Amino acid sequence: MRIGAYQFAVTGVIENNLAAVQRAVSQANDRGVELLIFPECALTGYPPHTIKDPSSVDFQKLSHALNQLQETCDSNNMHIIAGSVTRENERFYNSAILFAPGKEMQTYHKQALWGWDKDNFTIGNKDGIFEINGWKTGVRICFEIRFPEFFRELYKADTDLNIVLFYDTSDEKNAERYEMIRSHIITRAVENVTYTLSVNAVCPHQTAPTMLCDRSGDVLGECSPDTESMLIYDLDLDELTFGQQGRKEVSDWLLRGRETARIL
């Protein structure tokens, strides 16, 4: 499966964000991308950085943007995952929305809420697991990268690809934070033996990368920070290596509660 991740300067203006997303879809379609992902809150902006709070979102404009994206997805036969503020029964969520050709939109709502997220959003209760072109795909959002438990849930579901949407930026360059979060992504890939793809906003300065790791944590591609750009890679579900198989067998043994004296 050819996958893409597009990092750009997310704003608080839905029309501007949609234009950037549509521009990326056009580029990706020309290059045969089957799944394209965008950052956390990519459609609406992220409170309080680019919008005051979720109630300031124009949900009529958002609905129009979502419909346009679904039409784009259908006409290009492309899967798209984009972050957005959403509203359900007067509750606001920090969500990842999956657009699939010919299907209804599906959502995952962020669960790990703290600080601004806790002030603005309701905790989600969905598993964030989707079938995309034969790949079982898990989705997580930003702060959840810090917690192995959220990704162990995906491991138990035997996901083939895990995706993390970020809006993690700072007013000044912060190389230490960037490297710390980068190491979290690599670790989640290693410990769960799962391809892991991340995407972040770029403005003013990225403090989390847009990158792809293989099932051993090796970086297969990474965008230069603070610059609008797209990462594209062809993924294959190849056989596990010796070390990857070992990590899966030990993990499975631990998850069973070590009820057997031997691993093999």
Short mmCIF file of C-alpha atoms in Angstrom, two decimals:
data_model
loop_
_atom_site.label_atom_id
_atom_site.label_comp_id
_atom_site.label_asym_id
_atom_site.label_seq_id
_atom_site.Cartn_x
_atom_site.Cartn_y
_atom_site.Cartn_z
CA MET A 1 0.00 0.00 0.00
CA ARG A 2 1.36 3.41 -0.94
CA ILE A 3 0.90 5.75 2.02
CA GLY A 4 1.44 9.48 2.42
CA ALA A 5 1.68 11.95 5.28
CA TYR A 6 1.31 15.69 4.66
CA GLN A 7 2.62 18.26 7.12
CA PHE A 8 1.51 21.87 6.76
CA ALA A 9 0.79 25.05 8.70
CA VAL A 10 -2.61 24.36 10.26
CA THR A 11 -4.63 27.57 10.79
CA GLY A 12 -7.88 28.49 12.48
CA VAL A 13 -9.57 29.10 9.13
CA ILE A 14 -11.39 26.02 7.82
CA GLU A 15 -11.29 27.21 4.20
CA ASN A 16 -7.50 27.64 4.31
CA ASN A 17 -6.98 24.24 5.90
CA LEU A 18 -9.27 22.57 3.37
CA ALA A 19 -7.38 24.23 0.51
CA ALA A 20 -4.09 22.81 1.85
CA VAL A 21 -5.62 19.35 2.24
CA GLN A 22 -7.09 19.43 -1.27
CA ARG A 23 -3.74 20.57 -2.66
CA ALA A 24 -2.05 17.65 -0.95
CA VAL A 25 -4.67 15.18 -2.20
CA SER A 26 -4.08 16.33 -5.77
CA GLN A 27 -0.32 15.83 -5.41
CA ALA A 28 -0.78 12.46 -3.73
CA ASN A 29 -3.25 11.26 -6.33
CA ASP A 30 -0.74 12.05 -9.11
CA ARG A 31 1.74 9.80 -7.29
CA GLY A 32 -0.64 6.90 -6.67
CA VAL A 33 -1.09 7.32 -2.90
CA GLU A 34 -3.81 5.05 -1.46
CA LEU A 35 -3.86 6.40 2.12
CA LEU A 36 -3.06 10.02 2.96
CA ILE A 37 -2.96 11.38 6.51
CA PHE A 38 -3.00 14.87 7.98
CA PRO A 39 -2.21 16.32 11.45
CA GLU A 40 -4.31 16.58 14.58
CA CYS A 41 -7.09 19.20 14.20
CA ALA A 42 -5.90 19.76 10.61
CA LEU A 43 -9.34 20.87 9.40
CA THR A 44 -10.39 23.20 12.21
CA GLY A 45 -7.26 24.34 13.99
CA TYR A 46 -6.25 23.34 17.51
CA PRO A 47 -7.44 25.19 20.64
CA PRO A 48 -6.07 27.44 22.00
CA HIS A 49 -3.20 27.76 19.50
CA THR A 50 -5.17 28.63 16.37
CA ILE A 51 -8.76 28.83 17.67
CA LYS A 52 -10.02 30.04 21.03
CA ASP A 53 -12.02 26.92 21.94
CA PRO A 54 -14.14 24.22 20.24
CA SER A 55 -17.30 26.33 20.43
CA SER A 56 -15.66 28.89 18.12
CA VAL A 57 -15.64 26.34 15.26
CA ASP A 58 -18.16 27.13 12.52
CA PHE A 59 -19.70 23.66 12.31
CA GLN A 60 -21.74 24.58 9.25
CA LYS A 61 -18.52 25.37 7.38
CA LEU A 62 -16.93 22.24 8.83
CA SER A 63 -19.83 20.09 7.60
CA HIS A 64 -19.36 21.53 4.12
CA ALA A 65 -15.62 20.82 4.27
CA LEU A 66 -16.23 17.24 5.41
CA ASN A 67 -18.65 16.66 2.54
CA GLN A 68 -16.12 18.07 0.08
CA LEU A 69 -13.42 15.79 1.44
CA GLN A 70 -15.71 12.77 1.15
CA GLU A 71 -16.39 13.67 -2.49
CA THR A 72 -12.65 14.06 -3.07
CA CYS A 73 -12.02 10.69 -1.46
CA ASP A 74 -14.68 9.04 -3.63
CA SER A 75 -13.52 10.62 -6.89
CA ASN A 76 -9.85 9.78 -6.28
CA ASN A 77 -10.47 6.34 -4.76
CA MET A 78 -8.21 7.37 -1.90
CA HIS A 79 -8.46 6.86 1.87
CA ILE A 80 -7.87 10.01 3.92
CA ILE A 81 -7.37 10.45 7.67
CA ALA A 82 -7.51 14.02 9.00
CA GLY A 83 -7.74 15.52 12.47
CA SER A 84 -10.65 17.77 13.40
CA VAL A 85 -12.66 19.13 16.27
CA THR A 86 -16.01 17.30 16.18
CA ARG A 87 -19.28 17.71 18.07
CA GLU A 88 -21.66 14.94 19.10
CA ASN A 89 -24.66 15.54 21.38
CA GLU A 90 -23.23 18.93 22.40
CA ARG A 91 -19.95 17.35 23.44
CA PHE A 92 -16.70 18.30 21.73
CA TYR A 93 -14.05 15.76 20.74
CA ASN A 94 -10.51 15.89 19.42
CA SER A 95 -10.99 13.47 16.56
CA ALA A 96 -9.34 11.64 13.69
CA ILE A 97 -11.76 11.17 10.79
CA LEU A 98 -11.37 8.38 8.26
CA PHE A 99 -12.76 9.07 4.79
CA ALA A 100 -13.09 5.85 2.77
CA PRO A 101 -14.30 5.66 -0.84
CA GLY A 102 -18.02 4.90 -0.99
CA LYS A 103 -18.39 4.58 2.79
CA GLU A 104 -19.58 6.72 5.67
CA MET A 105 -17.02 8.69 7.65
CA GLN A 106 -15.62 6.96 10.74
CA THR A 107 -14.05 8.63 13.77
CA TYR A 108 -11.62 8.03 16.58
CA HIS A 109 -11.77 10.41 19.57
CA LYS A 110 -8.64 11.20 21.57
CA GLN A 111 -8.59 9.53 24.99
CA ALA A 112 -5.49 10.92 26.72
CA LEU A 113 -6.65 14.41 27.66
CA TRP A 114 -4.56 16.80 29.71
CA GLY A 115 -4.05 20.56 29.88
CA TRP A 116 -5.73 22.27 26.94
CA ASP A 117 -7.31 19.02 25.77
CA LYS A 118 -8.85 18.40 29.18
CA ASP A 119 -10.18 21.96 29.22
CA ASN A 120 -11.79 21.63 25.79
CA PHE A 121 -12.72 18.04 24.99
CA THR A 122 -14.56 14.93 26.18
CA ILE A 123 -12.68 11.63 26.51
CA GLY A 124 -13.36 9.26 23.63
CA ASN A 125 -14.38 5.61 23.96
CA LYS A 126 -13.70 4.19 20.47
CA ASP A 127 -10.93 1.71 19.66
CA GLY A 128 -9.51 3.61 16.66
CA ILE A 129 -9.07 0.50 14.50
CA PHE A 130 -9.97 0.58 10.81
CA GLU A 131 -9.63 -1.72 7.80
CA ILE A 132 -7.90 0.08 4.94
CA ASN A 133 -7.17 -1.83 1.73
CA GLY A 134 -6.57 -5.04 3.65
CA TRP A 135 -4.41 -3.39 6.30
CA LYS A 136 -5.70 -3.34 9.87
CA THR A 137 -4.85 0.21 10.89
CA GLY A 138 -4.77 1.73 14.38
CA VAL A 139 -5.05 5.47 15.03
CA ARG A 140 -3.86 7.44 18.03
CA ILE A 141 -3.55 11.19 18.68
CA CYS A 142 -0.58 13.19 19.99
CA PHE A 143 -0.23 12.85 23.81
CA GLU A 144 -1.21 9.19 23.55
CA ILE A 145 2.27 8.44 22.17
CA ARG A 146 3.57 8.81 25.74
CA PHE A 147 1.58 5.81 26.98
CA PRO A 148 2.50 2.27 25.88
CA GLU A 149 -0.92 1.07 27.03
CA PHE A 150 -2.75 2.83 24.18
CA PHE A 151 -0.54 1.09 21.65
CA ARG A 152 -0.66 -2.26 23.45
CA GLU A 153 -4.40 -2.17 22.80
CA LEU A 154 -3.58 -1.97 19.11
CA TYR A 155 -1.04 -4.78 19.43
CA LYS A 156 -3.70 -7.02 20.98
CA ALA A 157 -5.89 -6.27 17.95
CA ASP A 158 -2.99 -7.29 15.68
CA THR A 159 -2.80 -4.05 13.70
CA ASP A 160 -0.52 -3.92 10.66
CA LEU A 161 -0.01 -0.15 10.70
CA ASN A 162 -0.33 2.41 13.48
CA ILE A 163 -0.84 6.11 12.75
CA VAL A 164 -0.28 9.04 15.12
CA LEU A 165 -1.67 12.51 14.42
CA PHE A 166 0.15 15.39 16.14
CA TYR A 167 -0.34 19.06 16.72
CA ASP A 168 2.84 19.48 18.74
CA THR A 169 4.59 22.80 18.08
CA SER A 170 6.36 25.58 19.95
CA ASP A 171 7.11 29.26 19.40
CA GLU A 172 10.85 28.53 19.40
CA LYS A 173 12.89 25.59 18.16
CA ASN A 174 13.06 22.82 20.74
CA ALA A 175 15.34 20.07 19.45
CA GLU A 176 15.27 18.19 22.77
CA ARG A 177 11.48 17.79 22.73
CA TYR A 178 11.53 16.85 19.05
CA GLU A 179 14.05 14.07 19.71
CA MET A 180 12.18 12.87 22.80
CA ILE A 181 8.89 12.45 20.91
CA ARG A 182 10.76 10.97 17.95
CA SER A 183 12.19 8.34 20.31
CA HIS A 184 8.67 7.58 21.62
CA ILE A 185 7.48 6.86 18.08
CA ILE A 186 10.43 4.59 17.41
CA THR A 187 9.86 2.74 20.69
CA ARG A 188 6.15 2.22 19.98
CA ALA A 189 7.12 0.70 16.61
CA VAL A 190 9.73 -1.61 18.18
CA GLU A 191 7.73 -2.86 21.14
CA ASN A 192 4.60 -3.54 19.10
CA VAL A 193 6.39 -4.85 15.98
CA THR A 194 4.20 -2.59 13.85
CA TYR A 195 4.82 -0.04 11.11
CA THR A 196 4.25 3.37 12.71
CA LEU A 197 3.53 6.58 10.80
CA SER A 198 3.31 10.04 12.36
CA VAL A 199 2.33 13.45 10.98
CA ASN A 200 2.55 16.89 12.59
CA ALA A 201 1.73 20.54 11.93
CA VAL A 202 4.72 22.72 11.01
CA CYS A 203 4.08 26.18 12.42
CA PRO A 204 5.74 27.89 14.15
CA HIS A 205 8.22 25.08 14.96
CA GLN A 206 7.63 21.32 14.99
CA THR A 207 8.30 19.46 18.22
CA ALA A 208 7.27 16.06 16.82
CA PRO A 209 8.25 14.57 13.47
CA THR A 210 6.42 13.47 10.38
CA MET A 211 8.05 10.09 9.81
CA LEU A 212 7.60 6.39 9.15
CA CYS A 213 9.23 3.57 11.14
CA ASP A 214 9.35 -0.10 10.25
CA ARG A 215 8.59 -2.95 12.66
CA SER A 216 12.10 -2.75 14.12
CA GLY A 217 12.01 1.01 14.65
CA ASP A 218 14.23 1.82 11.67
CA VAL A 219 13.24 5.15 10.12
CA LEU A 220 12.11 4.60 6.53
CA GLY A 221 11.42 8.26 5.80
CA GLU A 222 11.18 11.61 7.58
CA CYS A 223 10.18 15.11 6.49
CA SER A 224 12.39 18.09 7.27
CA PRO A 225 10.80 19.98 10.17
CA ASP A 226 9.04 23.35 9.85
CA THR A 227 8.46 22.97 6.09
CA GLU A 228 5.25 22.05 4.27
CA SER A 229 5.98 18.72 2.62
CA MET A 230 4.77 15.19 1.96
CA LEU A 231 6.24 11.83 2.90
CA ILE A 232 5.37 8.94 0.56
CA TYR A 233 6.32 5.30 0.99
CA ASP A 234 5.32 1.90 -0.40
CA LEU A 235 4.53 -0.52 2.43
CA ASP A 236 4.54 -4.31 2.13
CA LEU A 237 3.38 -6.91 4.63
CA ASP A 238 6.55 -8.95 4.34
CA GLU A 239 7.61 -11.81 6.60
CA LEU A 240 8.82 -11.00 10.11
CA THR A 241 12.56 -11.07 10.68
CA PHE A 242 14.09 -13.29 13.37
CA GLY A 243 14.21 -10.46 15.91
CA GLN A 244 10.69 -9.25 15.11
CA GLN A 245 9.28 -12.74 15.56
CA GLY A 246 11.07 -13.00 18.89
CA ARG A 247 9.57 -9.78 20.17
CA LYS A 248 6.09 -10.92 19.16
CA GLU A 249 6.45 -14.31 20.84
CA VAL A 250 7.72 -12.81 24.10
CA SER A 251 5.00 -10.13 24.00
CA ASP A 252 2.30 -12.73 23.44
CA TRP A 253 3.67 -14.80 26.32
CA LEU A 254 3.63 -11.75 28.64
CA LEU A 255 0.10 -10.83 27.59
CA ARG A 256 -1.10 -14.35 28.42
CA GLY A 257 0.11 -13.74 31.96
CA ARG A 258 3.15 -16.02 31.70
CA GLU A 259 0.95 -19.03 32.28
CA THR A 260 3.57 -21.25 30.71
CA ALA A 261 7.08 -21.81 31.98
CA ARG A 262 8.57 -21.59 28.52
CA ILE A 263 8.27 -19.04 25.75
CA LEU A 264 8.85 -21.53 22.95
#
